[in-house]
Tab-separated table of C-alpha atoms in Angstrom:
chain	number	residue	atom	x	y	z
A	636	PHE	CA	75.667	35.750	226.979
A	637	PHE	CA	74.579	32.815	229.151
A	638	ILE	CA	76.786	30.194	230.942
A	639	VAL	CA	75.842	26.800	232.184
A	640	LEU	CA	77.060	26.098	235.798
A	641	GLU	CA	75.998	22.541	236.360
A	642	THR	CA	78.450	20.075	234.932
A	643	GLY	CA	77.571	16.649	233.709
A	644	GLY	CA	78.111	16.334	230.006
A	645	GLY	CA	78.458	18.165	226.763
A	646	ARG	CA	81.437	19.910	225.141
A	647	TRP	CA	83.214	22.677	227.039
A	648	GLY	CA	85.509	25.399	225.873
A	649	ALA	CA	88.646	26.496	227.613
A	650	ALA	CA	87.654	27.374	231.241
A	651	SER	CA	88.898	27.249	234.719
A	652	THR	CA	87.321	25.567	237.713
A	653	VAL	CA	87.202	27.253	241.225
A	654	GLY	CA	85.767	25.375	244.155
A	655	GLY	CA	83.895	22.889	241.811
A	656	ALA	CA	81.990	25.517	239.898
A	657	LEU	CA	83.058	26.433	236.349
A	658	HIS	CA	83.928	30.044	235.954
A	659	SER	CA	84.976	31.207	232.492
A	660	PRO	CA	85.105	34.502	230.625
A	661	GLN	CA	84.206	32.590	227.451
A	662	LEU	CA	80.717	31.535	226.161
A	663	LEU	CA	80.311	27.773	226.908
A	664	GLU	CA	78.066	25.379	225.063
A	665	TYR	CA	74.802	24.130	226.550
A	666	ASN	CA	75.169	21.303	229.152
A	667	TYR	CA	72.464	18.816	228.325
A	668	TYR	CA	72.157	17.523	232.024
A	669	SER	CA	71.245	20.938	233.301
A	670	GLU	CA	68.826	23.781	232.627
A	671	ASP	CA	70.254	26.028	235.367
A	672	VAL	CA	71.992	28.974	233.435
A	673	THR	CA	72.912	32.561	234.233
A	674	ILE	CA	74.554	35.496	232.535
A	675	LEU	CA	78.322	35.913	232.886
A	676	ASP	CA	77.894	39.171	234.866
A	677	GLY	CA	75.909	37.286	237.443
A	678	LEU	CA	78.887	35.390	238.677
A	679	CYS	CA	80.145	36.047	242.221
A	680	ASP	CA	78.008	39.188	242.640
A	681	ILE	CA	76.538	38.168	246.023
A	682	VAL	CA	73.194	37.516	244.420
A	683	VAL	CA	72.141	33.879	243.828
A	684	ASP	CA	70.945	33.665	240.313
A	685	CYS	CA	70.950	29.871	239.809
A	686	LYS	CA	68.501	27.681	241.649
A	687	SER	CA	71.361	25.516	242.859
A	688	GLY	CA	73.367	28.656	243.894
A	689	ALA	CA	76.363	27.549	241.738
A	690	ASP	CA	76.977	31.030	240.487
A	691	GLU	CA	78.021	31.970	244.057
A	692	ILE	CA	79.986	28.898	244.894
A	693	GLY	CA	83.808	28.744	244.564
A	694	CYS	CA	84.346	32.504	244.338
A	695	PRO	CA	87.831	33.710	245.229
A	696	GLY	CA	88.262	35.847	248.285
A	697	ARG	CA	85.575	33.990	250.244
A	698	PHE	CA	85.624	31.471	253.068
A	699	TYR	CA	82.759	29.001	252.484
A	700	CYS	CA	81.090	27.488	255.604
A	701	GLY	CA	80.767	24.067	253.899
A	702	ALA	CA	80.973	22.103	250.677
A	703	ASN	CA	78.317	23.093	248.006
A	704	THR	CA	76.937	26.001	250.100
A	705	THR	CA	76.565	29.706	249.315
A	706	ASP	CA	77.088	30.650	252.984
A	707	TRP	CA	80.434	32.379	253.243
A	708	VAL	CA	82.324	34.901	255.321
A	709	ALA	CA	85.172	37.325	254.623
A	710	PRO	CA	88.646	35.719	255.211
A	711	GLU	CA	89.481	38.224	258.017
A	712	LYS	CA	86.662	36.767	260.044
A	713	VAL	CA	88.189	33.279	260.042
A	714	CYS	CA	89.620	32.288	263.394
A	715	ASP	CA	88.779	35.538	265.157
A	716	HIS	CA	87.143	33.700	268.011
A	717	SER	CA	83.715	34.706	266.890
A	718	LYS	CA	81.465	32.136	265.148
A	719	ASP	CA	80.119	33.718	262.012
A	720	CYS	CA	79.151	30.530	260.145
A	721	THR	CA	76.125	28.845	261.433
A	722	ASN	CA	77.934	25.607	261.899
A	723	GLY	CA	81.056	27.342	263.226
A	724	ALA	CA	83.273	26.316	260.382
A	725	ASP	CA	84.997	29.670	260.303
A	726	GLU	CA	86.424	28.817	263.821
A	727	CYS	CA	87.619	25.342	262.816
A	728	GLY	CA	91.266	26.438	262.852
A	729	THR	CA	94.053	25.180	264.978
A	730	ARG	CA	92.842	26.770	268.173
A	731	GLN	CA	91.901	24.725	271.244
A	732	ILE	CA	88.180	24.406	271.841
A	733	ASP	CA	88.186	22.771	275.328
A	734	GLY	CA	90.808	21.540	277.648
A	735	PHE	CA	91.216	18.061	276.110
A	736	SER	CA	89.483	18.969	272.760
A	737	SER	CA	90.701	20.557	269.539
A	738	SER	CA	89.126	21.596	266.285
A	739	GLU	CA	89.647	17.971	265.012
A	740	PHE	CA	89.039	15.718	268.027
A	741	LEU	CA	86.764	15.469	271.043
A	742	ILE	CA	89.891	14.201	272.882
A	743	GLN	CA	92.851	15.605	271.003
A	744	SER	CA	95.722	13.619	272.708
A	745	LYS	CA	96.101	10.059	271.558
A	746	ILE	CA	97.745	9.271	274.812
A	747	VAL	CA	94.848	10.709	276.901
A	748	ALA	CA	92.274	8.924	274.737
A	749	SER	CA	93.954	5.531	274.721
A	750	SER	CA	94.823	5.631	278.458
A	751	THR	CA	91.256	6.737	279.192
A	752	GLY	CA	89.958	3.705	277.192
A	753	MET	CA	92.335	1.217	278.924
A	754	ILE	CA	91.372	2.613	282.340
A	755	ALA	CA	87.725	2.280	281.440
A	756	ILE	CA	88.144	-1.364	280.412
A	757	LEU	CA	90.152	-1.996	283.613
A	758	ILE	CA	87.358	-0.427	285.837
A	759	ILE	CA	84.595	-2.395	283.936
A	760	THR	CA	86.547	-5.680	284.301
A	761	MET	CA	87.516	-5.302	287.956
A	762	ASN	CA	84.006	-4.184	289.138
A	763	SER	CA	82.265	-6.824	286.976
A	764	ILE	CA	84.453	-9.578	288.577
A	765	GLN	CA	83.711	-8.211	292.040
A	766	ILE	CA	80.043	-8.026	291.426
A	767	PHE	CA	79.955	-11.705	290.303
A	768	GLN	CA	82.074	-12.822	293.338
A	769	THR	CA	80.129	-10.738	295.809
A	770	TRP	CA	76.775	-12.003	294.339
A	771	ASN	CA	77.980	-15.680	294.820
A	772	MET	CA	79.460	-14.966	298.201
A	773	ARG	CA	78.353	-17.360	301.024
A	774	CYS	CA	76.975	-15.256	303.924
A	775	SER	CA	77.332	-17.081	307.114
A	776	THR	CA	76.681	-14.070	309.250
A	777	ASN	CA	74.323	-10.990	309.165
A	778	ALA	CA	77.347	-8.771	308.854
A	779	LYS	CA	78.461	-10.415	305.687
A	780	ALA	CA	74.842	-10.410	304.342
A	781	THR	CA	74.575	-6.627	304.839
A	782	ASP	CA	78.043	-6.125	303.324
A	783	ARG	CA	77.038	-7.909	300.252
A	784	ILE	CA	74.149	-5.523	299.563
A	785	TYR	CA	76.429	-2.546	300.063
A	786	LEU	CA	79.341	-3.901	297.977
A	787	ILE	CA	77.115	-4.924	295.006
A	788	ASN	CA	75.658	-1.417	294.969
A	789	LEU	CA	79.185	0.222	295.189
A	790	PHE	CA	80.708	-1.978	292.470
A	791	PHE	CA	77.708	-1.343	290.217
A	792	HIS	CA	78.109	2.401	290.418
A	793	ASP	CA	81.865	2.148	289.808
A	794	LEU	CA	81.245	-0.086	286.807
A	795	VAL	CA	78.885	2.495	285.362
A	796	MET	CA	81.819	5.078	285.630
A	797	GLY	CA	83.819	2.747	283.471
A	798	LEU	CA	81.022	2.595	280.892
A	799	TYR	CA	80.808	6.467	280.965
A	800	LEU	CA	84.594	6.688	280.135
A	801	LEU	CA	84.373	3.993	277.397
A	802	GLY	CA	81.357	5.681	275.956
A	803	ILE	CA	83.153	9.152	275.672
A	804	VAL	CA	86.128	7.634	273.928
A	805	SER	CA	83.888	5.821	271.533
A	806	VAL	CA	81.898	8.934	270.804
A	807	GLY	CA	85.228	10.724	270.058
A	808	LEU	CA	86.036	8.087	267.543
A	809	ILE	CA	82.602	8.218	265.942
A	810	ILE	CA	82.617	11.955	265.629
A	811	ARG	CA	86.064	11.898	263.976
A	812	LEU	CA	84.790	9.426	261.403
A	813	LYS	CA	81.865	11.902	260.647
A	814	GLY	CA	84.032	14.939	260.289
A	815	ARG	CA	85.946	17.588	262.314
A	816	TYR	CA	84.870	17.929	265.893
A	817	CYS	CA	84.419	21.765	265.728
A	818	MET	CA	81.790	21.315	262.940
A	819	LEU	CA	79.775	18.918	265.225
A	820	GLU	CA	80.622	20.331	268.581
A	821	SER	CA	77.192	22.180	269.244
A	822	VAL	CA	75.283	19.331	267.778
A	823	TRP	CA	77.020	16.819	270.215
A	824	ARG	CA	76.774	19.042	273.211
A	825	SER	CA	73.095	19.680	272.734
A	826	SER	CA	72.217	16.159	271.924
A	827	TRP	CA	70.139	13.906	274.397
A	828	VAL	CA	73.076	11.354	274.240
A	829	CYS	CA	75.499	13.946	275.870
A	830	SER	CA	72.844	14.741	278.504
A	831	LEU	CA	72.351	11.046	279.209
A	832	PHE	CA	76.228	10.513	279.561
A	833	GLY	CA	76.223	13.439	281.967
A	834	ALA	CA	73.422	11.845	284.079
A	835	VAL	CA	75.288	8.488	284.067
A	836	PHE	CA	78.481	10.343	285.178
A	837	SER	CA	76.740	12.198	288.013
A	838	SER	CA	74.764	9.182	289.288
A	839	SER	CA	77.866	6.987	289.294
A	840	ALA	CA	80.145	9.443	291.098
A	841	HIS	CA	77.552	10.414	293.749
A	842	GLY	CA	76.144	6.904	294.100
A	843	SER	CA	79.566	5.456	294.779
A	844	LEU	CA	80.312	8.177	297.507
A	845	LEU	CA	76.826	7.758	299.136
A	846	THR	CA	77.353	4.009	299.327
A	847	ILE	CA	80.808	4.404	300.955
A	848	ALA	CA	79.251	6.766	303.497
A	849	LEU	CA	76.679	4.172	304.252
A	850	ILE	CA	79.282	1.383	304.646
A	851	SER	CA	81.348	3.482	307.062
A	852	HIS	CA	78.404	4.359	309.226
A	853	THR	CA	77.159	0.788	309.487
A	854	ARG	CA	80.657	-0.452	310.290
A	855	TRP	CA	81.036	2.304	312.944
A	856	VAL	CA	77.671	1.321	314.487
A	857	VAL	CA	78.701	-2.283	314.751
A	858	CYS	CA	82.320	-1.474	315.914
A	859	SER	CA	81.224	0.891	318.580
A	860	ARG	CA	78.606	-1.654	319.832
A	861	ILE	CA	75.762	0.773	319.516
A	862	GLY	CA	73.975	-1.887	317.464
A	863	ALA	CA	75.288	-5.460	317.389
A	864	HIS	CA	73.257	-6.274	314.336
A	865	ILE	CA	71.524	-4.149	311.572
A	866	LYS	CA	68.854	-6.133	309.849
A	867	LYS	CA	69.217	-6.837	306.180
A	868	LYS	CA	65.847	-5.350	305.336
A	869	TYR	CA	66.860	-2.098	306.819
A	870	VAL	CA	70.078	-1.985	304.937
A	871	PHE	CA	68.241	-2.814	301.691
A	872	ALA	CA	65.761	0.057	302.373
A	873	MET	CA	68.486	2.562	303.084
A	874	VAL	CA	70.321	1.659	299.849
A	875	THR	CA	67.091	1.926	297.901
A	876	LEU	CA	66.305	5.364	299.372
A	877	LEU	CA	69.783	6.705	298.728
A	878	ASN	CA	69.659	5.451	295.159
A	879	LEU	CA	66.281	7.090	294.643
A	880	ILE	CA	67.679	10.394	295.889
A	881	ASN	CA	70.839	9.988	293.759
A	882	TYR	CA	69.054	9.136	290.506
A	883	SER	CA	66.474	11.905	291.035
A	884	HIS	CA	69.218	14.423	291.529
A	885	SER	CA	71.099	13.242	288.468
A	886	PHE	CA	68.119	12.973	286.057
A	887	LEU	CA	66.235	16.025	287.312
A	888	PRO	CA	67.996	18.393	284.823
A	889	LEU	CA	66.884	16.304	281.956
A	890	LEU	CA	63.191	16.747	282.472
A	891	PRO	CA	61.474	18.825	279.708
A	892	VAL	CA	60.105	21.470	282.204
A	893	PRO	CA	60.803	25.118	281.255
A	894	MET	CA	61.506	26.194	284.763
A	895	LEU	CA	64.119	23.373	285.175
A	896	LYS	CA	65.644	23.836	281.744
A	897	ASP	CA	66.108	27.492	282.472
A	898	PHE	CA	67.625	26.919	285.903
A	899	PHE	CA	70.030	24.129	284.889
A	900	GLY	CA	70.664	25.015	281.281
A	901	THR	CA	74.079	26.079	280.063
A	902	ASP	CA	73.376	28.050	276.867
A	903	ILE	CA	70.660	28.876	274.311
A	904	PHE	CA	71.424	29.694	270.675
A	905	PHE	CA	69.307	31.091	267.879
A	906	LYS	CA	69.650	28.560	264.951
A	907	ASN	CA	68.988	31.159	262.213
A	908	LEU	CA	70.942	34.045	263.754
A	909	LYS	CA	71.776	35.641	260.319
A	910	GLN	CA	68.042	36.009	259.429
A	911	ASN	CA	67.221	37.416	262.884
A	912	PRO	CA	66.941	41.324	262.831
A	913	PHE	CA	66.727	41.566	266.563
A	914	PHE	CA	69.770	39.731	267.628
A	915	ASN	CA	73.372	39.361	266.380
A	916	GLU	CA	75.171	37.294	269.002
A	917	SER	CA	75.179	33.767	270.347
A	918	PRO	CA	74.585	32.328	272.898
A	919	ILE	CA	71.542	34.365	273.650
A	920	ASN	CA	72.219	37.496	275.702
A	921	ARG	CA	69.573	37.431	278.378
A	922	THR	CA	69.817	41.144	279.101
A	923	ARG	CA	69.170	41.974	275.435
A	924	LEU	CA	66.437	39.360	275.167
A	925	LEU	CA	64.568	40.928	278.094
A	926	SER	CA	65.046	44.503	276.682
A	927	VAL	CA	63.657	43.441	273.254
A	928	TYR	CA	60.699	41.623	274.927
A	929	GLU	CA	59.851	44.526	277.186
A	930	GLY	CA	60.031	46.981	274.179
A	931	MET	CA	57.717	44.669	272.137
A	932	PHE	CA	55.031	43.854	274.768
A	933	ASN	CA	55.458	46.551	277.520
A	934	HIS	CA	55.741	43.696	279.954
A	935	THR	CA	58.632	41.892	281.648
A	936	THR	CA	59.204	38.226	282.657
A	937	SER	CA	62.238	36.185	283.514
A	938	ASP	CA	61.002	32.983	281.680
A	939	VAL	CA	63.246	32.840	278.530
A	940	TYR	CA	61.017	30.169	276.926
A	941	GLU	CA	57.912	32.231	277.360
A	942	ILE	CA	59.662	35.218	275.843
A	943	ILE	CA	60.735	33.201	272.777
A	944	ASP	CA	57.314	31.690	272.282
A	945	LYS	CA	55.618	35.091	272.391
A	946	MET	CA	58.143	36.592	269.980
A	947	LYS	CA	57.196	33.724	267.529
A	948	ASP	CA	53.566	34.733	267.729
A	949	VAL	CA	54.225	38.222	266.346
A	950	THR	CA	56.152	37.270	263.261
A	951	SER	CA	55.436	35.330	260.044
A	952	LYS	CA	59.017	34.038	260.107
A	953	LYS	CA	58.760	31.994	263.095
A	954	ASP	CA	61.906	30.107	262.294
A	955	ILE	CA	64.161	33.122	263.119
A	956	PHE	CA	63.379	32.296	266.754
A	957	ASP	CA	64.175	28.509	266.505
A	958	ILE	CA	66.575	27.741	269.298
A	959	GLU	CA	69.262	25.061	270.013
A	960	GLU	CA	69.790	24.338	273.710
A	961	ILE	CA	72.873	23.115	275.574
A	962	GLY	CA	71.707	21.600	278.746
A	963	TYR	CA	73.139	21.163	282.228
A	964	TYR	CA	75.523	18.294	281.038
A	965	GLY	CA	76.671	19.951	277.841
A	966	ASN	CA	78.990	22.489	279.303
A	967	THR	CA	81.930	20.785	277.552
A	968	GLY	CA	82.231	17.895	275.130
A	969	LEU	CA	82.872	15.376	277.927
A	970	CYS	CA	79.283	16.031	279.123
A	971	ILE	CA	79.646	16.540	282.953
A	972	HIS	CA	77.437	18.586	285.183
A	973	ASN	CA	77.885	22.352	285.049
A	974	ILE	CA	78.196	22.855	288.766
A	975	PHE	CA	80.447	25.876	288.454
A	976	LYS	CA	77.783	28.155	286.826
A	977	THR	CA	77.862	31.790	288.012
A	978	ARG	CA	74.271	32.723	287.492
A	979	GLY	CA	72.888	34.435	290.663
A	980	SER	CA	69.812	32.107	290.983
A	981	TYR	CA	72.002	29.034	290.891
A	982	LYS	CA	74.270	29.966	293.826
A	983	ILE	CA	72.107	28.601	296.466
A	984	TYR	CA	71.991	25.204	294.733
A	985	LYS	CA	75.807	25.214	294.118
A	986	LEU	CA	76.580	25.998	297.790
A	987	SER	CA	74.074	23.473	299.017
A	988	PHE	CA	75.630	20.858	296.761
A	989	CYS	CA	79.101	21.800	298.061
A	990	ALA	CA	77.952	21.640	301.641
A	991	SER	CA	76.297	18.185	301.131
A	992	LEU	CA	79.560	16.784	299.659
A	993	THR	CA	81.531	18.278	302.581
A	994	LEU	CA	79.155	16.817	305.126
A	995	ILE	CA	79.234	13.356	303.482
A	996	LEU	CA	83.032	13.313	303.369
A	997	GLY	CA	83.302	14.542	306.901
A	998	SER	CA	80.994	11.859	308.111
A	999	VAL	CA	83.133	9.140	306.313
A	1000	ILE	CA	86.323	10.568	307.797
A	1001	ALA	CA	84.731	10.794	311.346
A	1002	THR	CA	83.320	7.175	311.322
A	1003	TYR	CA	86.466	5.658	310.056
A	1004	THR	CA	88.631	7.625	312.446
A	1005	SER	CA	86.426	6.359	315.238
A	1006	ILE	CA	86.928	2.832	314.022
A	1007	LEU	CA	90.696	3.336	314.060
A	1008	ILE	CA	90.597	4.572	317.627
A	1009	GLU	CA	88.514	1.485	318.748
A	1010	GLN	CA	90.868	-0.802	316.835
A	1011	ASN	CA	93.863	0.854	318.503
A	1012	LYS	CA	92.367	0.395	321.965
A	1013	THR	CA	91.900	-3.311	321.079
A	1014	LYS	CA	95.520	-3.574	319.893
A	1015	LYS	CA	96.833	-2.078	323.244
A	1016	SER	CA	94.661	-4.482	325.267
A	1017	LEU	CA	95.979	-7.421	323.419
A	1018	ALA	CA	99.524	-6.321	324.018
A	1019	LEU	CA	98.866	-6.223	327.701
A	1020	ALA	CA	97.106	-9.601	327.846
A	1021	PRO	CA	98.682	-12.594	329.586
A	1022	GLY	CA	101.064	-14.838	327.704
A	1023	ASN	CA	98.517	-17.584	326.751
A	1024	GLY	CA	97.561	-17.546	323.140
A	1025	LYS	CA	100.197	-15.003	322.125
A	1026	ALA	CA	100.391	-16.430	318.566
A	1027	ASN	CA	96.673	-15.865	317.947
A	1028	MET	CA	96.991	-12.434	319.442
A	1029	GLY	CA	99.828	-11.637	317.238
A	1030	LYS	CA	97.714	-12.543	314.223
A	1031	ARG	CA	94.903	-10.237	315.512
A	1032	VAL	CA	97.419	-7.445	316.047
A	1033	GLN	CA	98.709	-7.992	312.508
A	1034	ARG	CA	95.086	-7.865	311.046
A	1035	ILE	CA	94.347	-4.624	313.050
A	1036	SER	CA	97.547	-3.012	311.634
A	1037	SER	CA	96.541	-4.138	308.163
A	1038	LEU	CA	93.031	-2.684	308.655
A	1039	LYS	CA	94.521	0.599	309.839
A	1040	TRP	CA	96.522	1.088	306.648
A	1041	LYS	CA	93.577	-0.030	304.590
A	1042	ILE	CA	91.321	2.512	306.214
A	1043	ILE	CA	93.948	5.282	305.817
A	1044	LEU	CA	94.327	4.502	302.124
A	1045	MET	CA	90.430	4.416	301.626
A	1046	ILE	CA	90.010	7.778	303.346
A	1047	GLY	CA	93.053	9.210	301.364
A	1048	SER	CA	91.539	8.069	298.047
A	1049	GLU	CA	88.186	9.742	298.725
A	1050	LEU	CA	89.949	13.021	299.865
A	1051	LEU	CA	92.203	12.969	296.786
A	1052	CYS	CA	89.067	12.705	294.516
A	1053	TRP	CA	86.615	15.071	296.166
A	1054	ILE	CA	88.553	17.737	298.191
A	1055	PRO	CA	90.074	19.365	295.093
A	1056	PHE	CA	86.586	19.386	293.535
A	1057	ILE	CA	85.069	21.086	296.560
A	1058	PHE	CA	87.913	23.499	296.819
A	1059	THR	CA	87.610	24.444	293.116
A	1060	ILE	CA	83.907	25.171	293.472
A	1061	LEU	CA	84.556	27.456	296.427
A	1062	LEU	CA	87.505	29.199	294.664
A	1063	PHE	CA	85.705	30.139	291.490
A	1064	GLU	CA	82.662	31.124	293.533
A	1065	CYS	CA	84.873	33.582	295.391
A	1066	LEU	CA	86.342	34.796	292.120
A	1067	ASP	CA	82.766	35.033	290.631
A	1068	ARG	CA	83.662	33.485	287.301
A	1069	GLU	CA	83.488	30.049	285.692
A	1070	PRO	CA	86.601	27.964	285.339
A	1071	PRO	CA	88.161	26.968	282.051
A	1072	PRO	CA	86.894	23.684	280.447
A	1073	LEU	CA	90.108	21.929	281.421
A	1074	VAL	CA	89.046	21.981	285.076
A	1075	PHE	CA	85.865	20.177	284.300
A	1076	GLU	CA	87.622	17.610	282.203
A	1077	LEU	CA	90.413	16.837	284.717
A	1078	PHE	CA	87.654	15.832	287.188
A	1079	ALA	CA	85.768	13.862	284.631
A	1080	LEU	CA	88.743	11.876	283.271
A	1081	ILE	CA	91.122	11.662	286.238
A	1082	PHE	CA	90.071	12.609	289.729
A	1083	ILE	CA	86.571	11.259	290.023
A	1084	PRO	CA	87.064	7.963	288.169
A	1085	LEU	CA	90.121	7.247	290.418
A	1086	ASN	CA	87.775	6.055	293.141
A	1087	SER	CA	86.043	3.599	290.663
A	1088	LEU	CA	89.476	2.107	289.983
A	1089	LEU	CA	90.484	1.863	293.700
A	1090	ASN	CA	87.217	0.761	295.344
A	1091	PRO	CA	87.231	-2.808	293.985
A	1092	VAL	CA	90.830	-3.095	295.464
A	1093	PHE	CA	90.014	-1.671	298.897
A	1094	TYR	CA	86.529	-3.305	299.330
A	1095	SER	CA	87.498	-6.864	298.150
A	1096	GLU	CA	89.950	-9.717	298.845
A	1097	ILE	CA	92.210	-8.066	296.216
A	1098	TYR	CA	93.615	-5.713	298.921
A	1099	LYS	CA	94.477	-8.801	301.215
A	1100	LYS	CA	96.138	-10.607	298.420
A	1101	LEU	CA	98.038	-7.566	297.245
A	1102	THR	CA	99.221	-6.591	300.660
A	1103	ARG	CA	100.276	-10.264	301.548
A	1104	ARG	CA	102.286	-10.410	298.253
A	1105	LEU	CA	103.964	-7.023	298.959
A	1106	TRP	CA	104.774	-8.169	302.561
A	1107	GLU	CA	106.327	-11.423	301.226
A	1108	LEU	CA	108.400	-9.390	298.680
A	1109	TRP	CA	109.506	-7.038	301.493
A	1110	ARG	CA	110.524	-9.866	303.815
A	1111	ALA	CA	112.495	-11.485	300.940
A	1112	PHE	CA	114.241	-8.295	300.302
A	1113	VAL	CA	115.214	-7.688	303.949
A	1114	ARG	CA	116.554	-11.324	304.147
A	1115	SER	CA	118.653	-11.019	300.984
A	1116	SER	CA	120.225	-7.776	302.146
């Protein structure tokens, strides 16, 4: 007996449909839209008889990895925290993939997604306004001219952080329209778009911190009278140099150089793992890979890409060694740099990075503290001055007090953003393990972007207007009480 498995027309007898394929114990008439036929005994026997594979689709007791596919796994392998389907469909259950992600969404919480989007728009708006106002600012003194260069650079980097946040929220919506996140997770994390987002995040966060360090040092030099003026061309040269260093550091992991990819990369997967007789786990187990390579060639090397290329040369089925790479910025779906990696060769870079951040933060704190000390001396000298011009002196004292609180808040915001980051790096380095994805994502969505939201307040006229208004409200409250 023969059965037609492609539907489309003709007369059918009594039959039942399972998963879109018609399975019946009865002989069915010829379907005139199809010539794909098989015997009844060939149904669901694990052997594909039809060209379309329809005789193995929709069989009971199987979990299929996708629609109209013959790839399936046993039900007990579903949601066992081991990816058996190539696309990971068997792990698309209700389990949490990342800190803020689920099997359905890149950012699971609607509150987190919507608030991140609103903060992104606020950051973009505030910094765009400040760039426009600073660009059109009239610079009557050399100090104002140098400040303008610094501030435009600072607001630009903070604006880019807003674009990153808005981009991540937008990608989350796009992925949801295309399907469940867990089905597209590896595709997204290994994409060049995710890597670009990561480089943008890194350049924005570090560029903002470096610019603040430059501002603090310049103001300290002027305040301490080491140099009355710093020429505009020197300021421009320093900003350009630091930007080059920053962008080189951020985009270096994206270069298609095997040594850099191996050093910065997060994971490498075999695309066709089921057809590979040498390996049965993903991501690639480097110890197993080196062992197989040494057994094949009686030679050893630490270059993963060289090993894979040589393995391709000794087999006619080269596609079994095709790989999918998740780079430095694909550690989580939010695409931020994988600074917490525990690989031994990475330790020196990680500690150097941590030491550099500590040094930059320390210099910012030291310079602004020195400025506060100088301003406090000025305040005391004004208080001891003769009675003439007491009104003007009072205004200067008030400005100095306002500046003191402004500096304290500026230092506090930097410490709040970066000290937890540095502490977390050192903590997990001591524990010799990588932190959960939630740690990465807290820094990406909350701690680091906080600076980009506060900088346009502290480094512009907004702070003066805000403090003046708060002071007026306080005085009105005191009078009324």
